[in-house]
Amino acid sequence: MKKQLKIIIPILFISLFGYFGFQIYSKIKHKKEVAENIKVIPKFEYQNIKGGTFRNENLKKDTSTLFIYFNTECEFCIEEAQMIKENIAKFNDFQLVFISFEKVELINIFATKYKLNTYANITFLSDTKVSFSTTFDVKSLPCLVLYDKNQRLIEKIKGQTKAETLIKKLQITN
């Protein structure tokens, strides 16, 4: 019995070590792939609040884009929307795309309540397939993903960010 344990325990240890090592390797590899995929705006398809489809092709050309991943009940997301509204004139040269995994009705109420649905440079989208977070490697709310006018990643920002900071980052490449 002791002889078997002397063989089984090292085999179990080596197996567990190998398994966890492979898991870590897989996660690192996946992170690198995602980081590579978001260097340029990846292909996407979401539903707009009017019921239509919004894809990469619908993005304005030669315009910096700010994706804002939000939730209508998130306090920080609400404050972010209010800051954008208060500084809306400074965002005129940029495209703002608000994306939520919530139903279109809730997003529409949010857009109307904060009076952001009347601007041509602001789009509200519903991520019905809940794919934005994995496609753009977003794990918190709000999360802002900034792209320059050539659709290259400027920065990914977790959490609420001052409007002035966003404008500076977007203007650098515009």
PDB file of N, CA and C in Angstrom, residues 38-138:
ATOM      1  N   ILE A  38      -8.485  43.515 -30.736  1.00  0.00           N
ATOM      2  CA  ILE A  38      -9.089  44.831 -30.511  1.00  0.00           C
ATOM      3  C   ILE A  38      -8.168  45.991 -30.869  1.00  0.00           C
ATOM      4  N   LYS A  39      -6.997  45.702 -31.429  1.00  0.00           N
ATOM      5  CA  LYS A  39      -6.113  46.785 -31.872  1.00  0.00           C
ATOM      6  C   LYS A  39      -6.795  47.638 -32.922  1.00  0.00           C
ATOM      7  N   VAL A  40      -7.654  47.010 -33.693  1.00  0.00           N
ATOM      8  CA  VAL A  40      -8.497  47.697 -34.680  1.00  0.00           C
ATOM      9  C   VAL A  40      -9.923  47.285 -34.332  1.00  0.00           C
ATOM     10  N   ILE A  41     -10.879  48.166 -34.544  1.00  0.00           N
ATOM     11  CA  ILE A  41     -12.251  47.851 -34.165  1.00  0.00           C
ATOM     12  C   ILE A  41     -12.653  46.516 -34.786  1.00  0.00           C
ATOM     13  N   PRO A  42     -12.975  45.538 -33.945  1.00  0.00           N
ATOM     14  CA  PRO A  42     -13.351  44.221 -34.476  1.00  0.00           C
ATOM     15  C   PRO A  42     -14.744  44.243 -35.107  1.00  0.00           C
ATOM     16  N   LYS A  43     -15.013  43.240 -35.912  1.00  0.00           N
ATOM     17  CA  LYS A  43     -16.342  43.113 -36.525  1.00  0.00           C
ATOM     18  C   LYS A  43     -17.381  42.937 -35.424  1.00  0.00           C
ATOM     19  N   PHE A  44     -18.489  43.643 -35.573  1.00  0.00           N
ATOM     20  CA  PHE A  44     -19.565  43.513 -34.600  1.00  0.00           C
ATOM     21  C   PHE A  44     -20.901  43.762 -35.274  1.00  0.00           C
ATOM     22  N   GLU A  45     -21.957  43.363 -34.585  1.00  0.00           N
ATOM     23  CA  GLU A  45     -23.326  43.585 -35.049  1.00  0.00           C
ATOM     24  C   GLU A  45     -24.235  43.645 -33.824  1.00  0.00           C
ATOM     25  N   TYR A  46     -24.868  44.808 -33.634  1.00  0.00           N
ATOM     26  CA  TYR A  46     -25.753  45.018 -32.499  1.00  0.00           C
ATOM     27  C   TYR A  46     -27.054  45.649 -32.985  1.00  0.00           C
ATOM     28  N   GLN A  47     -28.043  45.646 -32.130  1.00  0.00           N
ATOM     29  CA  GLN A  47     -29.349  46.223 -32.462  1.00  0.00           C
ATOM     30  C   GLN A  47     -29.392  47.663 -31.956  1.00  0.00           C
ATOM     31  N   ASN A  48     -29.812  48.591 -32.838  1.00  0.00           N
ATOM     32  CA  ASN A  48     -29.956  49.968 -32.375  1.00  0.00           C
ATOM     33  C   ASN A  48     -31.322  50.147 -31.718  1.00  0.00           C
ATOM     34  N   ILE A  49     -31.548  51.276 -31.083  1.00  0.00           N
ATOM     35  CA  ILE A  49     -32.782  51.454 -30.317  1.00  0.00           C
ATOM     36  C   ILE A  49     -34.002  51.684 -31.205  1.00  0.00           C
ATOM     37  N   LYS A  50     -33.776  51.794 -32.507  1.00  0.00           N
ATOM     38  CA  LYS A  50     -34.902  51.923 -33.439  1.00  0.00           C
ATOM     39  C   LYS A  50     -35.274  50.574 -34.043  1.00  0.00           C
ATOM     40  N   GLY A  51     -34.578  49.518 -33.608  1.00  0.00           N
ATOM     41  CA  GLY A  51     -34.893  48.175 -34.080  1.00  0.00           C
ATOM     42  C   GLY A  51     -34.046  47.697 -35.240  1.00  0.00           C
ATOM     43  N   GLY A  52     -33.199  48.567 -35.773  1.00  0.00           N
ATOM     44  CA  GLY A  52     -32.334  48.191 -36.889  1.00  0.00           C
ATOM     45  C   GLY A  52     -31.045  47.557 -36.420  1.00  0.00           C
ATOM     46  N   THR A  53     -30.206  47.202 -37.366  1.00  0.00           N
ATOM     47  CA  THR A  53     -28.917  46.584 -37.079  1.00  0.00           C
ATOM     48  C   THR A  53     -27.816  47.614 -37.272  1.00  0.00           C
ATOM     49  N   PHE A  54     -26.847  47.587 -36.397  1.00  0.00           N
ATOM     50  CA  PHE A  54     -25.706  48.500 -36.464  1.00  0.00           C
ATOM     51  C   PHE A  54     -24.440  47.660 -36.513  1.00  0.00           C
ATOM     52  N   ARG A  55     -23.629  47.895 -37.558  1.00  0.00           N
ATOM     53  CA  ARG A  55     -22.385  47.140 -37.773  1.00  0.00           C
ATOM     54  C   ARG A  55     -21.215  48.103 -37.928  1.00  0.00           C
ATOM     55  N   ASN A  56     -20.045  47.538 -38.080  1.00  0.00           N
ATOM     56  CA  ASN A  56     -18.843  48.346 -38.330  1.00  0.00           C
ATOM     57  C   ASN A  56     -19.045  49.333 -39.475  1.00  0.00           C
ATOM     58  N   GLU A  57     -19.720  48.873 -40.514  1.00  0.00           N
ATOM     59  CA  GLU A  57     -19.921  49.703 -41.699  1.00  0.00           C
ATOM     60  C   GLU A  57     -20.713  50.970 -41.386  1.00  0.00           C
ATOM     61  N   ASN A  58     -21.466  50.962 -40.289  1.00  0.00           N
ATOM     62  CA  ASN A  58     -22.271  52.117 -39.912  1.00  0.00           C
ATOM     63  C   ASN A  58     -21.476  53.172 -39.139  1.00  0.00           C
ATOM     64  N   LEU A  59     -20.263  52.844 -38.743  1.00  0.00           N
ATOM     65  CA  LEU A  59     -19.435  53.814 -38.046  1.00  0.00           C
ATOM     66  C   LEU A  59     -19.012  54.913 -39.005  1.00  0.00           C
ATOM     67  N   LYS A  60     -18.910  56.121 -38.497  1.00  0.00           N
ATOM     68  CA  LYS A  60     -18.473  57.254 -39.330  1.00  0.00           C
ATOM     69  C   LYS A  60     -17.002  57.071 -39.685  1.00  0.00           C
ATOM     70  N   LYS A  61     -16.685  57.357 -40.913  1.00  0.00           N
ATOM     71  CA  LYS A  61     -15.305  57.246 -41.383  1.00  0.00           C
ATOM     72  C   LYS A  61     -14.503  58.457 -40.903  1.00  0.00           C
ATOM     73  N   ASP A  62     -13.215  58.270 -40.722  1.00  0.00           N
ATOM     74  CA  ASP A  62     -12.294  59.338 -40.321  1.00  0.00           C
ATOM     75  C   ASP A  62     -12.764  60.100 -39.086  1.00  0.00           C
ATOM     76  N   THR A  63     -13.353  59.387 -38.144  1.00  0.00           N
ATOM     77  CA  THR A  63     -13.840  59.988 -36.902  1.00  0.00           C
ATOM     78  C   THR A  63     -13.430  59.097 -35.737  1.00  0.00           C
ATOM     79  N   SER A  64     -12.878  59.714 -34.718  1.00  0.00           N
ATOM     80  CA  SER A  64     -12.554  58.948 -33.515  1.00  0.00           C
ATOM     81  C   SER A  64     -13.837  58.431 -32.890  1.00  0.00           C
ATOM     82  N   THR A  65     -13.772  57.224 -32.350  1.00  0.00           N
ATOM     83  CA  THR A  65     -14.965  56.568 -31.794  1.00  0.00           C
ATOM     84  C   THR A  65     -14.729  56.210 -30.343  1.00  0.00           C
ATOM     85  N   LEU A  66     -15.745  56.466 -29.539  1.00  0.00           N
ATOM     86  CA  LEU A  66     -15.715  56.119 -28.129  1.00  0.00           C
ATOM     87  C   LEU A  66     -16.867  55.157 -27.854  1.00  0.00           C
ATOM     88  N   PHE A  67     -16.524  53.908 -27.529  1.00  0.00           N
ATOM     89  CA  PHE A  67     -17.528  52.922 -27.133  1.00  0.00           C
ATOM     90  C   PHE A  67     -17.690  53.027 -25.619  1.00  0.00           C
ATOM     91  N   ILE A  68     -18.929  53.114 -25.170  1.00  0.00           N
ATOM     92  CA  ILE A  68     -19.219  53.219 -23.748  1.00  0.00           C
ATOM     93  C   ILE A  68     -20.104  52.035 -23.368  1.00  0.00           C
ATOM     94  N   TYR A  69     -19.533  51.081 -22.650  1.00  0.00           N
ATOM     95  CA  TYR A  69     -20.274  49.908 -22.199  1.00  0.00           C
ATOM     96  C   TYR A  69     -20.903  50.276 -20.869  1.00  0.00           C
ATOM     97  N   PHE A  70     -22.227  50.220 -20.792  1.00  0.00           N
ATOM     98  CA  PHE A  70     -22.924  50.739 -19.630  1.00  0.00           C
ATOM     99  C   PHE A  70     -24.122  49.884 -19.251  1.00  0.00           C
ATOM    100  N   ASN A  71     -24.694  50.230 -18.105  1.00  0.00           N
ATOM    101  CA  ASN A  71     -25.929  49.625 -17.628  1.00  0.00           C
ATOM    102  C   ASN A  71     -26.808  50.770 -17.155  1.00  0.00           C
ATOM    103  N   THR A  72     -28.081  50.710 -17.443  1.00  0.00           N
ATOM    104  CA  THR A  72     -28.983  51.822 -17.140  1.00  0.00           C
ATOM    105  C   THR A  72     -29.156  52.070 -15.650  1.00  0.00           C
ATOM    106  N   GLU A  73     -28.830  51.091 -14.815  1.00  0.00           N
ATOM    107  CA  GLU A  73     -28.976  51.255 -13.371  1.00  0.00           C
ATOM    108  C   GLU A  73     -27.648  51.505 -12.652  1.00  0.00           C
ATOM    109  N   CYS A  74     -26.574  51.504 -13.375  1.00  0.00           N
ATOM    110  CA  CYS A  74     -25.240  51.703 -12.801  1.00  0.00           C
ATOM    111  C   CYS A  74     -25.042  53.190 -12.486  1.00  0.00           C
ATOM    112  N   GLU A  75     -24.784  53.476 -11.231  1.00  0.00           N
ATOM    113  CA  GLU A  75     -24.630  54.865 -10.787  1.00  0.00           C
ATOM    114  C   GLU A  75     -23.478  55.567 -11.507  1.00  0.00           C
ATOM    115  N   PHE A  76     -22.367  54.868 -11.678  1.00  0.00           N
ATOM    116  CA  PHE A  76     -21.211  55.464 -12.353  1.00  0.00           C
ATOM    117  C   PHE A  76     -21.498  55.694 -13.834  1.00  0.00           C
ATOM    118  N   CYS A  77     -22.274  54.790 -14.440  1.00  0.00           N
ATOM    119  CA  CYS A  77     -22.663  54.935 -15.847  1.00  0.00           C
ATOM    120  C   CYS A  77     -23.555  56.162 -16.023  1.00  0.00           C
ATOM    121  N   ILE A  78     -24.453  56.360 -15.077  1.00  0.00           N
ATOM    122  CA  ILE A  78     -25.346  57.522 -15.112  1.00  0.00           C
ATOM    123  C   ILE A  78     -24.540  58.807 -14.998  1.00  0.00           C
ATOM    124  N   GLU A  79     -23.589  58.828 -14.076  1.00  0.00           N
ATOM    125  CA  GLU A  79     -22.739  60.013 -13.921  1.00  0.00           C
ATOM    126  C   GLU A  79     -21.908  60.265 -15.180  1.00  0.00           C
ATOM    127  N   GLU A  80     -21.429  59.187 -15.814  1.00  0.00           N
ATOM    128  CA  GLU A  80     -20.665  59.314 -17.062  1.00  0.00           C
ATOM    129  C   GLU A  80     -21.536  59.944 -18.140  1.00  0.00           C
ATOM    130  N   ALA A  81     -22.776  59.474 -18.262  1.00  0.00           N
ATOM    131  CA  ALA A  81     -23.710  60.027 -19.251  1.00  0.00           C
ATOM    132  C   ALA A  81     -23.987  61.498 -18.972  1.00  0.00           C
ATOM    133  N   GLN A  82     -24.155  61.845 -17.705  1.00  0.00           N
ATOM    134  CA  GLN A  82     -24.414  63.243 -17.345  1.00  0.00           C
ATOM    135  C   GLN A  82     -23.211  64.121 -17.678  1.00  0.00           C
ATOM    136  N   MET A  83     -22.003  63.627 -17.423  1.00  0.00           N
ATOM    137  CA  MET A  83     -20.793  64.399 -17.756  1.00  0.00           C
ATOM    138  C   MET A  83     -20.681  64.613 -19.261  1.00  0.00           C
ATOM    139  N   ILE A  84     -21.005  63.592 -20.018  1.00  0.00           N
ATOM    140  CA  ILE A  84     -20.958  63.727 -21.480  1.00  0.00           C
ATOM    141  C   ILE A  84     -21.986  64.755 -21.931  1.00  0.00           C
ATOM    142  N   LYS A  85     -23.187  64.678 -21.389  1.00  0.00           N
ATOM    143  CA  LYS A  85     -24.248  65.634 -21.748  1.00  0.00           C
ATOM    144  C   LYS A  85     -23.819  67.062 -21.424  1.00  0.00           C
ATOM    145  N   GLU A  86     -23.226  67.275 -20.251  1.00  0.00           N
ATOM    146  CA  GLU A  86     -22.781  68.610 -19.848  1.00  0.00           C
ATOM    147  C   GLU A  86     -21.674  69.149 -20.750  1.00  0.00           C
ATOM    148  N   ASN A  87     -20.930  68.276 -21.383  1.00  0.00           N
ATOM    149  CA  ASN A  87     -19.812  68.675 -22.249  1.00  0.00           C
ATOM    150  C   ASN A  87     -20.056  68.299 -23.702  1.00  0.00           C
ATOM    151  N   ILE A  88     -21.306  68.166 -24.086  1.00  0.00           N
ATOM    152  CA  ILE A  88     -21.647  67.621 -25.407  1.00  0.00           C
ATOM    153  C   ILE A  88     -21.015  68.400 -26.564  1.00  0.00           C
ATOM    154  N   ALA A  89     -20.898  69.697 -26.441  1.00  0.00           N
ATOM    155  CA  ALA A  89     -20.308  70.496 -27.522  1.00  0.00           C
ATOM    156  C   ALA A  89     -18.860  70.084 -27.792  1.00  0.00           C
ATOM    157  N   LYS A  90     -18.156  69.662 -26.758  1.00  0.00           N
ATOM    158  CA  LYS A  90     -16.756  69.253 -26.904  1.00  0.00           C
ATOM    159  C   LYS A  90     -16.630  67.876 -27.561  1.00  0.00           C
ATOM    160  N   PHE A  91     -17.729  67.131 -27.600  1.00  0.00           N
ATOM    161  CA  PHE A  91     -17.717  65.788 -28.203  1.00  0.00           C
ATOM    162  C   PHE A  91     -18.237  65.780 -29.643  1.00  0.00           C
ATOM    163  N   ASN A  92     -18.538  66.953 -30.191  1.00  0.00           N
ATOM    164  CA  ASN A  92     -19.138  67.027 -31.534  1.00  0.00           C
ATOM    165  C   ASN A  92     -18.304  66.365 -32.628  1.00  0.00           C
ATOM    166  N   ASP A  93     -16.995  66.396 -32.499  1.00  0.00           N
ATOM    167  CA  ASP A  93     -16.125  65.841 -33.543  1.00  0.00           C
ATOM    168  C   ASP A  93     -15.881  64.343 -33.388  1.00  0.00           C
ATOM    169  N   PHE A  94     -16.516  63.731 -32.408  1.00  0.00           N
ATOM    170  CA  PHE A  94     -16.288  62.323 -32.130  1.00  0.00           C
ATOM    171  C   PHE A  94     -17.595  61.544 -32.202  1.00  0.00           C
ATOM    172  N   GLN A  95     -17.470  60.265 -32.443  1.00  0.00           N
ATOM    173  CA  GLN A  95     -18.627  59.379 -32.464  1.00  0.00           C
ATOM    174  C   GLN A  95     -18.685  58.642 -31.128  1.00  0.00           C
ATOM    175  N   LEU A  96     -19.832  58.720 -30.464  1.00  0.00           N
ATOM    176  CA  LEU A  96     -20.030  58.046 -29.186  1.00  0.00           C
ATOM    177  C   LEU A  96     -21.036  56.929 -29.378  1.00  0.00           C
ATOM    178  N   VAL A  97     -20.640  55.725 -28.975  1.00  0.00           N
ATOM    179  CA  VAL A  97     -21.501  54.555 -29.135  1.00  0.00           C
ATOM    180  C   VAL A  97     -21.721  53.948 -27.748  1.00  0.00           C
ATOM    181  N   PHE A  98     -22.933  54.121 -27.240  1.00  0.00           N
ATOM    182  CA  PHE A  98     -23.309  53.543 -25.951  1.00  0.00           C
ATOM    183  C   PHE A  98     -23.823  52.126 -26.208  1.00  0.00           C
ATOM    184  N   ILE A  99     -23.290  51.151 -25.475  1.00  0.00           N
ATOM    185  CA  ILE A  99     -23.704  49.754 -25.651  1.00  0.00           C
ATOM    186  C   ILE A  99     -24.057  49.151 -24.297  1.00  0.00           C
ATOM    187  N   SER A 100     -25.210  48.483 -24.260  1.00  0.00           N
ATOM    188  CA  SER A 100     -25.647  47.797 -23.054  1.00  0.00           C
ATOM    189  C   SER A 100     -26.213  46.435 -23.427  1.00  0.00           C
ATOM    190  N   PHE A 101     -26.129  45.494 -22.506  1.00  0.00           N
ATOM    191  CA  PHE A 101     -26.691  44.163 -22.741  1.00  0.00           C
ATOM    192  C   PHE A 101     -28.172  44.125 -22.370  1.00  0.00           C
ATOM    193  N   GLU A 102     -28.718  45.255 -21.984  1.00  0.00           N
ATOM    194  CA  GLU A 102     -30.114  45.328 -21.566  1.00  0.00           C
ATOM    195  C   GLU A 102     -31.051  45.406 -22.767  1.00  0.00           C
ATOM    196  N   LYS A 103     -32.337  45.318 -22.496  1.00  0.00           N
ATOM    197  CA  LYS A 103     -33.350  45.394 -23.545  1.00  0.00           C
ATOM    198  C   LYS A 103     -33.401  46.794 -24.132  1.00  0.00           C
ATOM    199  N   VAL A 104     -33.783  46.858 -25.392  1.00  0.00           N
ATOM    200  CA  VAL A 104     -33.850  48.119 -26.123  1.00  0.00           C
ATOM    201  C   VAL A 104     -34.727  49.142 -25.393  1.00  0.00           C
ATOM    202  N   GLU A 105     -35.819  48.688 -24.811  1.00  0.00           N
ATOM    203  CA  GLU A 105     -36.743  49.596 -24.132  1.00  0.00           C
ATOM    204  C   GLU A 105     -36.048  50.341 -22.988  1.00  0.00           C
ATOM    205  N   LEU A 106     -35.277  49.619 -22.194  1.00  0.00           N
ATOM    206  CA  LEU A 106     -34.564  50.244 -21.071  1.00  0.00           C
ATOM    207  C   LEU A 106     -33.498  51.218 -21.566  1.00  0.00           C
ATOM    208  N   ILE A 107     -32.798  50.833 -22.614  1.00  0.00           N
ATOM    209  CA  ILE A 107     -31.762  51.699 -23.185  1.00  0.00           C
ATOM    210  C   ILE A 107     -32.397  52.971 -23.734  1.00  0.00           C
ATOM    211  N   ASN A 108     -33.530  52.829 -24.387  1.00  0.00           N
ATOM    212  CA  ASN A 108     -34.240  53.978 -24.953  1.00  0.00           C
ATOM    213  C   ASN A 108     -34.691  54.938 -23.849  1.00  0.00           C
ATOM    214  N   ILE A 109     -35.189  54.403 -22.751  1.00  0.00           N
ATOM    215  CA  ILE A 109     -35.594  55.235 -21.611  1.00  0.00           C
ATOM    216  C   ILE A 109     -34.386  55.998 -21.067  1.00  0.00           C
ATOM    217  N   PHE A 110     -33.254  55.311 -20.938  1.00  0.00           N
ATOM    218  CA  PHE A 110     -32.010  55.936 -20.466  1.00  0.00           C
ATOM    219  C   PHE A 110     -31.588  57.066 -21.403  1.00  0.00           C
ATOM    220  N   ALA A 111     -31.570  56.784 -22.697  1.00  0.00           N
ATOM    221  CA  ALA A 111     -31.152  57.771 -23.698  1.00  0.00           C
ATOM    222  C   ALA A 111     -32.052  59.005 -23.665  1.00  0.00           C
ATOM    223  N   THR A 112     -33.335  58.781 -23.493  1.00  0.00           N
ATOM    224  CA  THR A 112     -34.294  59.882 -23.444  1.00  0.00           C
ATOM    225  C   THR A 112     -34.154  60.664 -22.137  1.00  0.00           C
ATOM    226  N   LYS A 113     -34.054  59.963 -21.034  1.00  0.00           N
ATOM    227  CA  LYS A 113     -33.960  60.604 -19.717  1.00  0.00           C
ATOM    228  C   LYS A 113     -32.756  61.543 -19.630  1.00  0.00           C
ATOM    229  N   TYR A 114     -31.623  61.123 -20.176  1.00  0.00           N
ATOM    230  CA  TYR A 114     -30.413  61.933 -20.107  1.00  0.00           C
ATOM    231  C   TYR A 114     -30.203  62.777 -21.372  1.00  0.00           C
ATOM    232  N   LYS A 115     -31.232  62.811 -22.225  1.00  0.00           N
ATOM    233  CA  LYS A 115     -31.281  63.668 -23.420  1.00  0.00           C
ATOM    234  C   LYS A 115     -30.061  63.489 -24.337  1.00  0.00           C
ATOM    235  N   LEU A 116     -29.654  62.250 -24.504  1.00  0.00           N
ATOM    236  CA  LEU A 116     -28.519  61.949 -25.378  1.00  0.00           C
ATOM    237  C   LEU A 116     -28.958  61.343 -26.712  1.00  0.00           C
ATOM    238  N   ASN A 117     -30.242  61.113 -26.873  1.00  0.00           N
ATOM    239  CA  ASN A 117     -30.749  60.467 -28.085  1.00  0.00           C
ATOM    240  C   ASN A 117     -31.032  61.451 -29.220  1.00  0.00           C
ATOM    241  N   THR A 118     -30.753  62.716 -29.019  1.00  0.00           N
ATOM    242  CA  THR A 118     -31.053  63.717 -30.042  1.00  0.00           C
ATOM    243  C   THR A 118     -29.811  64.172 -30.811  1.00  0.00           C
ATOM    244  N   TYR A 119     -28.674  63.613 -30.506  1.00  0.00           N
ATOM    245  CA  TYR A 119     -27.435  64.038 -31.153  1.00  0.00           C
ATOM    246  C   TYR A 119     -27.023  63.062 -32.251  1.00  0.00           C
ATOM    247  N   ALA A 120     -26.627  63.612 -33.382  1.00  0.00           N
ATOM    248  CA  ALA A 120     -26.275  62.780 -34.540  1.00  0.00           C
ATOM    249  C   ALA A 120     -25.019  61.941 -34.304  1.00  0.00           C
ATOM    250  N   ASN A 121     -24.153  62.380 -33.414  1.00  0.00           N
ATOM    251  CA  ASN A 121     -22.900  61.661 -33.184  1.00  0.00           C
ATOM    252  C   ASN A 121     -22.994  60.632 -32.057  1.00  0.00           C
ATOM    253  N   ILE A 122     -24.200  60.437 -31.501  1.00  0.00           N
ATOM    254  CA  ILE A 122     -24.385  59.469 -30.419  1.00  0.00           C
ATOM    255  C   ILE A 122     -25.336  58.366 -30.863  1.00  0.00           C
ATOM    256  N   THR A 123     -24.914  57.141 -30.657  1.00  0.00           N
ATOM    257  CA  THR A 123     -25.709  55.972 -31.017  1.00  0.00           C
ATOM    258  C   THR A 123     -25.868  55.099 -29.785  1.00  0.00           C
ATOM    259  N   PHE A 124     -27.067  54.567 -29.604  1.00  0.00           N
ATOM    260  CA  PHE A 124     -27.330  53.629 -28.512  1.00  0.00           C
ATOM    261  C   PHE A 124     -27.615  52.255 -29.100  1.00  0.00           C
ATOM    262  N   LEU A 125     -26.938  51.237 -28.553  1.00  0.00           N
ATOM    263  CA  LEU A 125     -27.069  49.887 -29.069  1.00  0.00           C
ATOM    264  C   LEU A 125     -27.370  48.891 -27.956  1.00  0.00           C
ATOM    265  N   SER A 126     -28.072  47.837 -28.338  1.00  0.00           N
ATOM    266  CA  SER A 126     -28.357  46.732 -27.428  1.00  0.00           C
ATOM    267  C   SER A 126     -27.558  45.512 -27.864  1.00  0.00           C
ATOM    268  N   ASP A 127     -26.801  44.992 -26.932  1.00  0.00           N
ATOM    269  CA  ASP A 127     -25.975  43.809 -27.170  1.00  0.00           C
ATOM    270  C   ASP A 127     -26.783  42.579 -26.751  1.00  0.00           C
ATOM    271  N   THR A 128     -27.733  42.196 -27.587  1.00  0.00           N
ATOM    272  CA  THR A 128     -28.658  41.111 -27.248  1.00  0.00           C
ATOM    273  C   THR A 128     -27.955  39.760 -27.102  1.00  0.00           C
ATOM    274  N   LYS A 129     -26.822  39.590 -27.749  1.00  0.00           N
ATOM    275  CA  LYS A 129     -26.089  38.319 -27.666  1.00  0.00           C
ATOM    276  C   LYS A 129     -25.027  38.345 -26.560  1.00  0.00           C
ATOM    277  N   VAL A 130     -24.929  39.461 -25.870  1.00  0.00           N
ATOM    278  CA  VAL A 130     -23.955  39.668 -24.803  1.00  0.00           C
ATOM    279  C   VAL A 130     -22.543  39.283 -25.283  1.00  0.00           C
ATOM    280  N   SER A 131     -22.156  39.853 -26.416  1.00  0.00           N
ATOM    281  CA  SER A 131     -20.853  39.534 -27.005  1.00  0.00           C
ATOM    282  C   SER A 131     -19.848  40.677 -26.886  1.00  0.00           C
ATOM    283  N   PHE A 132     -20.312  41.887 -26.584  1.00  0.00           N
ATOM    284  CA  PHE A 132     -19.391  43.033 -26.515  1.00  0.00           C
ATOM    285  C   PHE A 132     -18.299  42.808 -25.476  1.00  0.00           C
ATOM    286  N   SER A 133     -18.671  42.314 -24.316  1.00  0.00           N
ATOM    287  CA  SER A 133     -17.692  42.154 -23.233  1.00  0.00           C
ATOM    288  C   SER A 133     -16.566  41.194 -23.611  1.00  0.00           C
ATOM    289  N   THR A 134     -16.879  40.127 -24.323  1.00  0.00           N
ATOM    290  CA  THR A 134     -15.821  39.193 -24.725  1.00  0.00           C
ATOM    291  C   THR A 134     -15.081  39.690 -25.960  1.00  0.00           C
ATOM    292  N   THR A 135     -15.790  40.296 -26.887  1.00  0.00           N
ATOM    293  CA  THR A 135     -15.153  40.793 -28.108  1.00  0.00           C
ATOM    294  C   THR A 135     -14.156  41.902 -27.808  1.00  0.00           C
ATOM    295  N   PHE A 136     -14.535  42.818 -26.911  1.00  0.00           N
ATOM    296  CA  PHE A 136     -13.695  43.973 -26.600  1.00  0.00           C
ATOM    297  C   PHE A 136     -12.947  43.814 -25.266  1.00  0.00           C
ATOM    298  N   ASP A 137     -13.031  42.628 -24.659  1.00  0.00           N
ATOM    299  CA  ASP A 137     -12.353  42.325 -23.400  1.00  0.00           C
ATOM    300  C   ASP A 137     -12.698  43.352 -22.319  1.00  0.00           C
ATOM    301  N   VAL A 138     -13.991  43.492 -22.090  1.00  0.00           N
ATOM    302  CA  VAL A 138     -14.516  44.440 -21.114  1.00  0.00           C
ATOM    303  C   VAL A 138     -15.116  43.653 -19.958  1.00  0.00           C
TER     304      VAL A 138
END
